Coordinates of C-alpha atoms in Angstrom, one line a residue:
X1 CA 8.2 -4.9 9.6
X2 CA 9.8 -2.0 7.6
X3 CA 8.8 0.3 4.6
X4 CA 11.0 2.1 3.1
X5 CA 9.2 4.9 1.7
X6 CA 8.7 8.1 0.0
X7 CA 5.8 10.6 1.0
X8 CA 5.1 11.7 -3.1
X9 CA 5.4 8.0 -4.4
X10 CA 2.1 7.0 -5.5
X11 CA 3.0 3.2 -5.0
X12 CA 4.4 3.8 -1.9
X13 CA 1.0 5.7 -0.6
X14 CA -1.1 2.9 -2.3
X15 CA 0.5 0.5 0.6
X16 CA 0.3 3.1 3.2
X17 CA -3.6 3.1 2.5
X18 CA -3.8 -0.5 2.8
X19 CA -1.2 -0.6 6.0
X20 CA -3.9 2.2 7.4
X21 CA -7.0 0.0 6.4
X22 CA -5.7 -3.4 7.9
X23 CA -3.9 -1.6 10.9
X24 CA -0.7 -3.6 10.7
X25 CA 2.1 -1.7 12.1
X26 CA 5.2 -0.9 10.9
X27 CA 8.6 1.1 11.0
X28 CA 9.4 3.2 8.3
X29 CA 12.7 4.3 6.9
X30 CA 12.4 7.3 4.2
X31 CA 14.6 7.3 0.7
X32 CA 14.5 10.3 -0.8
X33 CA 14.0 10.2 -4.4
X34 CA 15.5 13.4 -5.1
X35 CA 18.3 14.0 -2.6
X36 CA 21.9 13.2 -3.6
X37 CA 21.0 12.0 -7.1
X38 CA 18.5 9.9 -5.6
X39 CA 18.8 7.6 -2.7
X40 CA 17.1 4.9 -4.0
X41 CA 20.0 4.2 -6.7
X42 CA 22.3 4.0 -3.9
X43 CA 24.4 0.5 -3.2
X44 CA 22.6 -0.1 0.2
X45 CA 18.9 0.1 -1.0
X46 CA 19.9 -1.4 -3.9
X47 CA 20.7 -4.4 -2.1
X48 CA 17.1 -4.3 -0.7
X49 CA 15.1 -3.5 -4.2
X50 CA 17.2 -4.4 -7.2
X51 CA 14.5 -1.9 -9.3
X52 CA 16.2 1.2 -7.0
X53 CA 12.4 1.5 -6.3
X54 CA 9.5 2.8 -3.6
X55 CA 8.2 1.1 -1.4
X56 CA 10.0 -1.7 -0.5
X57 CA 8.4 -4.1 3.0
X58 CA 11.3 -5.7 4.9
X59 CA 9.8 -8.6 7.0
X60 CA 11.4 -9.1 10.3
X61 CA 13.3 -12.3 8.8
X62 CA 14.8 -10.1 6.5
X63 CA 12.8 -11.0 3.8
X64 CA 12.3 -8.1 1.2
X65 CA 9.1 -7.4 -0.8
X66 CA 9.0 -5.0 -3.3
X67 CA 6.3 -4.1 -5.7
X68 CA 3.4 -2.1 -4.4
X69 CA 0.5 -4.4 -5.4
X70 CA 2.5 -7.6 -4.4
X71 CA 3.2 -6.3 -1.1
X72 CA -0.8 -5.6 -1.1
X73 CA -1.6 -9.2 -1.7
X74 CA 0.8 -10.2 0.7
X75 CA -0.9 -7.8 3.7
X76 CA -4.3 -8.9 2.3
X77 CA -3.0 -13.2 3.4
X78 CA -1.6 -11.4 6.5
X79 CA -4.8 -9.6 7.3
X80 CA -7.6 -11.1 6.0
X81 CA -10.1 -8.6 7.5
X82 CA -10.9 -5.6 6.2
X83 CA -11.0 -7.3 2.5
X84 CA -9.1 -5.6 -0.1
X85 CA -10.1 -8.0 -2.8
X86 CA -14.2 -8.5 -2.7
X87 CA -15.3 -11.9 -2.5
X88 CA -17.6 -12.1 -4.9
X89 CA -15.6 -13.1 -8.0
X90 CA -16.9 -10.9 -10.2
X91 CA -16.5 -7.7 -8.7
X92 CA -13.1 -8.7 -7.3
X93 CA -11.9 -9.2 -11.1
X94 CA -13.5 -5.8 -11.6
X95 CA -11.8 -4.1 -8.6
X96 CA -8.3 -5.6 -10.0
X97 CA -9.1 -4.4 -13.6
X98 CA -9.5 -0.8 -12.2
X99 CA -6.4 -1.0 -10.0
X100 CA -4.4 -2.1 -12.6
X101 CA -5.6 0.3 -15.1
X102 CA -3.7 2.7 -13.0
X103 CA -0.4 0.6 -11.5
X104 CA 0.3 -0.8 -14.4
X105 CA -0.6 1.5 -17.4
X106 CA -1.2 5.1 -16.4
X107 CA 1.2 5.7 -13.3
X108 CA 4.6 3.8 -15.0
X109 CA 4.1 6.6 -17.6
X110 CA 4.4 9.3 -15.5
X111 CA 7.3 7.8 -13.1
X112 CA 10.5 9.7 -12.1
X113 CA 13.0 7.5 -14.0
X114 CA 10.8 7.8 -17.2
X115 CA 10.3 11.6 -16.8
X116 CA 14.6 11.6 -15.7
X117 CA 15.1 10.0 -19.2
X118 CA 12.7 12.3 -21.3
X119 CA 14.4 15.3 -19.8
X120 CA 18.0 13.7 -19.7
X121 CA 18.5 11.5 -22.4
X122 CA 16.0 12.6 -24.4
X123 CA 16.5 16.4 -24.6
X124 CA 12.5 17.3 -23.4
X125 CA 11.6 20.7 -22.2
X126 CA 9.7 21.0 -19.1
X127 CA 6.5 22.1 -20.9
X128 CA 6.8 18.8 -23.1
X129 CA 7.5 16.5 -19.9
X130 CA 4.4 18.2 -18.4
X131 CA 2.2 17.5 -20.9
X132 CA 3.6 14.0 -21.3
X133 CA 2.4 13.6 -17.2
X134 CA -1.3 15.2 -17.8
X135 CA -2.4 13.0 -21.2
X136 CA -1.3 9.4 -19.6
X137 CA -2.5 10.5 -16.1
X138 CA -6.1 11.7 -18.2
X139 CA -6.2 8.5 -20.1
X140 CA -5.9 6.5 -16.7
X141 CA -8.7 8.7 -15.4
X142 CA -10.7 8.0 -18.5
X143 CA -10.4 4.4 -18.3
X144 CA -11.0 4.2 -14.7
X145 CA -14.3 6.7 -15.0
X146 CA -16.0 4.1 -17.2
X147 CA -14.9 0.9 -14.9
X148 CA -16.0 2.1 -11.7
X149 CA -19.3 1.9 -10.1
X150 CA -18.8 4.1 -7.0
X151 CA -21.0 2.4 -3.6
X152 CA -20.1 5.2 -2.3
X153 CA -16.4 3.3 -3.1
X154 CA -15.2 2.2 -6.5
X155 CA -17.4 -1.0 -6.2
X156 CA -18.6 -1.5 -2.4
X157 CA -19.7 0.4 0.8
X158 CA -16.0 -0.7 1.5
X159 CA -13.0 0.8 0.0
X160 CA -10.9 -2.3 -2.4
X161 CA -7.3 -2.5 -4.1
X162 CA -9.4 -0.2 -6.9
X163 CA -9.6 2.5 -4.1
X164 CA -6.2 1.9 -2.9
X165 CA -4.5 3.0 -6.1
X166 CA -7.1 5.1 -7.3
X167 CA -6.4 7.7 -4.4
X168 CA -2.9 8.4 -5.6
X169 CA -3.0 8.8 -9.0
X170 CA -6.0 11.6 -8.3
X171 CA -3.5 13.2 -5.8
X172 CA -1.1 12.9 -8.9
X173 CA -3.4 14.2 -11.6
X174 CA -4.1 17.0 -9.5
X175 CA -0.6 17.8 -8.8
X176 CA -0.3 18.5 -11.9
X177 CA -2.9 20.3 -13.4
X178 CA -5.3 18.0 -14.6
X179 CA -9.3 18.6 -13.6
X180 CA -11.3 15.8 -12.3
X181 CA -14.0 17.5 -13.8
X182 CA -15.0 15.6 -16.9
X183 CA -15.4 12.7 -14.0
X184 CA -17.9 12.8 -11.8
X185 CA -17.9 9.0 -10.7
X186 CA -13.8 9.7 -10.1
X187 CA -15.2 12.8 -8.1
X188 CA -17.4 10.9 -5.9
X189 CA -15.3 8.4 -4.6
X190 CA -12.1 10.7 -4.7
X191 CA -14.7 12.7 -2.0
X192 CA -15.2 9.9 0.1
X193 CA -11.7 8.4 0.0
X194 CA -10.5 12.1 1.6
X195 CA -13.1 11.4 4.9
X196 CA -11.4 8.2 5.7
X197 CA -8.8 8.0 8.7
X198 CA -7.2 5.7 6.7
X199 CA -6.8 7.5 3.3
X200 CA -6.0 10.6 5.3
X201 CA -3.0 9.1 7.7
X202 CA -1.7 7.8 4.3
X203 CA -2.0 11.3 2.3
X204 CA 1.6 12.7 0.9
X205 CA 1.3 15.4 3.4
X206 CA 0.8 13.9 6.3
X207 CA 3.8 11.9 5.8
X208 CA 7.6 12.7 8.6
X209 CA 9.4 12.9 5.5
X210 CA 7.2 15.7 3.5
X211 CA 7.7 18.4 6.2
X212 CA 11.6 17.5 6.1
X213 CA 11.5 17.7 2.5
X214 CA 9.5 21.2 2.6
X215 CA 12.1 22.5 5.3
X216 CA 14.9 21.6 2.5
X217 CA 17.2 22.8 -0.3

């Protein structure tokens, strides 16, 4: 299999964690976001991920997925074991609550197209766009503080899809400027997230294409 990916996407790291977790194997093939006006708009991966989107999984039929959390329940049918999704029914609805919280309301917020069209269509400053990023990454956090009952994970001695996207959008937050501190429970798994092998391989800077981008223009 293939992932096209992008070391600071936070959907892209959220199936890097799970790739890690699982151990499934794959190739990678990086699109820069940034370089060239942004590889991902270009005619060739647009032919892969109509969205001009990160990540994207090519299966070795050619078949394309796209959508981090799709491409999650998709590995989680490959590889059953570790679970992703609990099995008791009511903690896996809670696990999917928290996840979503973040990969469906807080991160879109702060995505590069959306912040491209506040500062290019719709005139923003930097210091506008910037706090634009830290109040819809804090009202994730908030959301996700009260949902979470960390196990030392966000609901299990085992890290779930809550885990998986929670990593990033801390990474995120913290990126730019906004303090974990008003959440200890956020804290405490955040903590135990950065001691796994798994959550570490996956990290931004750990990631072929970070160094490259570091060593550019």
């Amino acid at each position: 299999m293939l992932l096209y990916d992008y070391f600071r996407s936070s959907a892209a790291y959220r199936v890097r964690i799970a790739l890690a977790l699982k151990g499934v194997p794959v190739e990678r093939r990086f699109v820069h976001l940034l370089r060239d006006g942004g590889e991902q708009k270009q005619p060739a991966y647009l032919a892969k991920n109509p969205q001009g989107l990160v990540p994207a999984l090519e299966l070795d039929d050619g078949t394309v997925l796209t959508q981090s959390l799709a491409i999650i329940d998709y590995l989680e049918a490959l590889q059953p074991e570790p679970r992703l999704i609990p099995a008791d029914p009511i903690r896996a609805a809670r696990a999917r609550a928290a996840a979503l919280a973040i990969a469906c309301d807080a991160h879109p917020l702060g995505n590069l197209r959306v912040v491209s069209y506040l500062q290019q269509q719709l005139g923003q400053s930097e210091r506008a766009v910037l706090d634009w990023r830290r109040h819809w990454a804090s009202l994730g956090l908030e959301a996700v503080e009260a949902l979470i009952r960390p196990a030392p994970f966000c609901f299990c001695v085992t890290p779930t899809i809550a885990d998986v996207c929670l990593a990033p959008h801390v990474f995120y937050a913290e990126r730019f400027g906004v303090s974990l501190d008003p959440y200890p429970n956020i804290r405490a798994v955040a903590a135990v997230c950065a001691e796994h092998p798994a959550f570490q391989a996956a990290h931004p800077a750990a990631q072929p294409d970070a160094a490259e981008a570091a060593a550019g223009p």
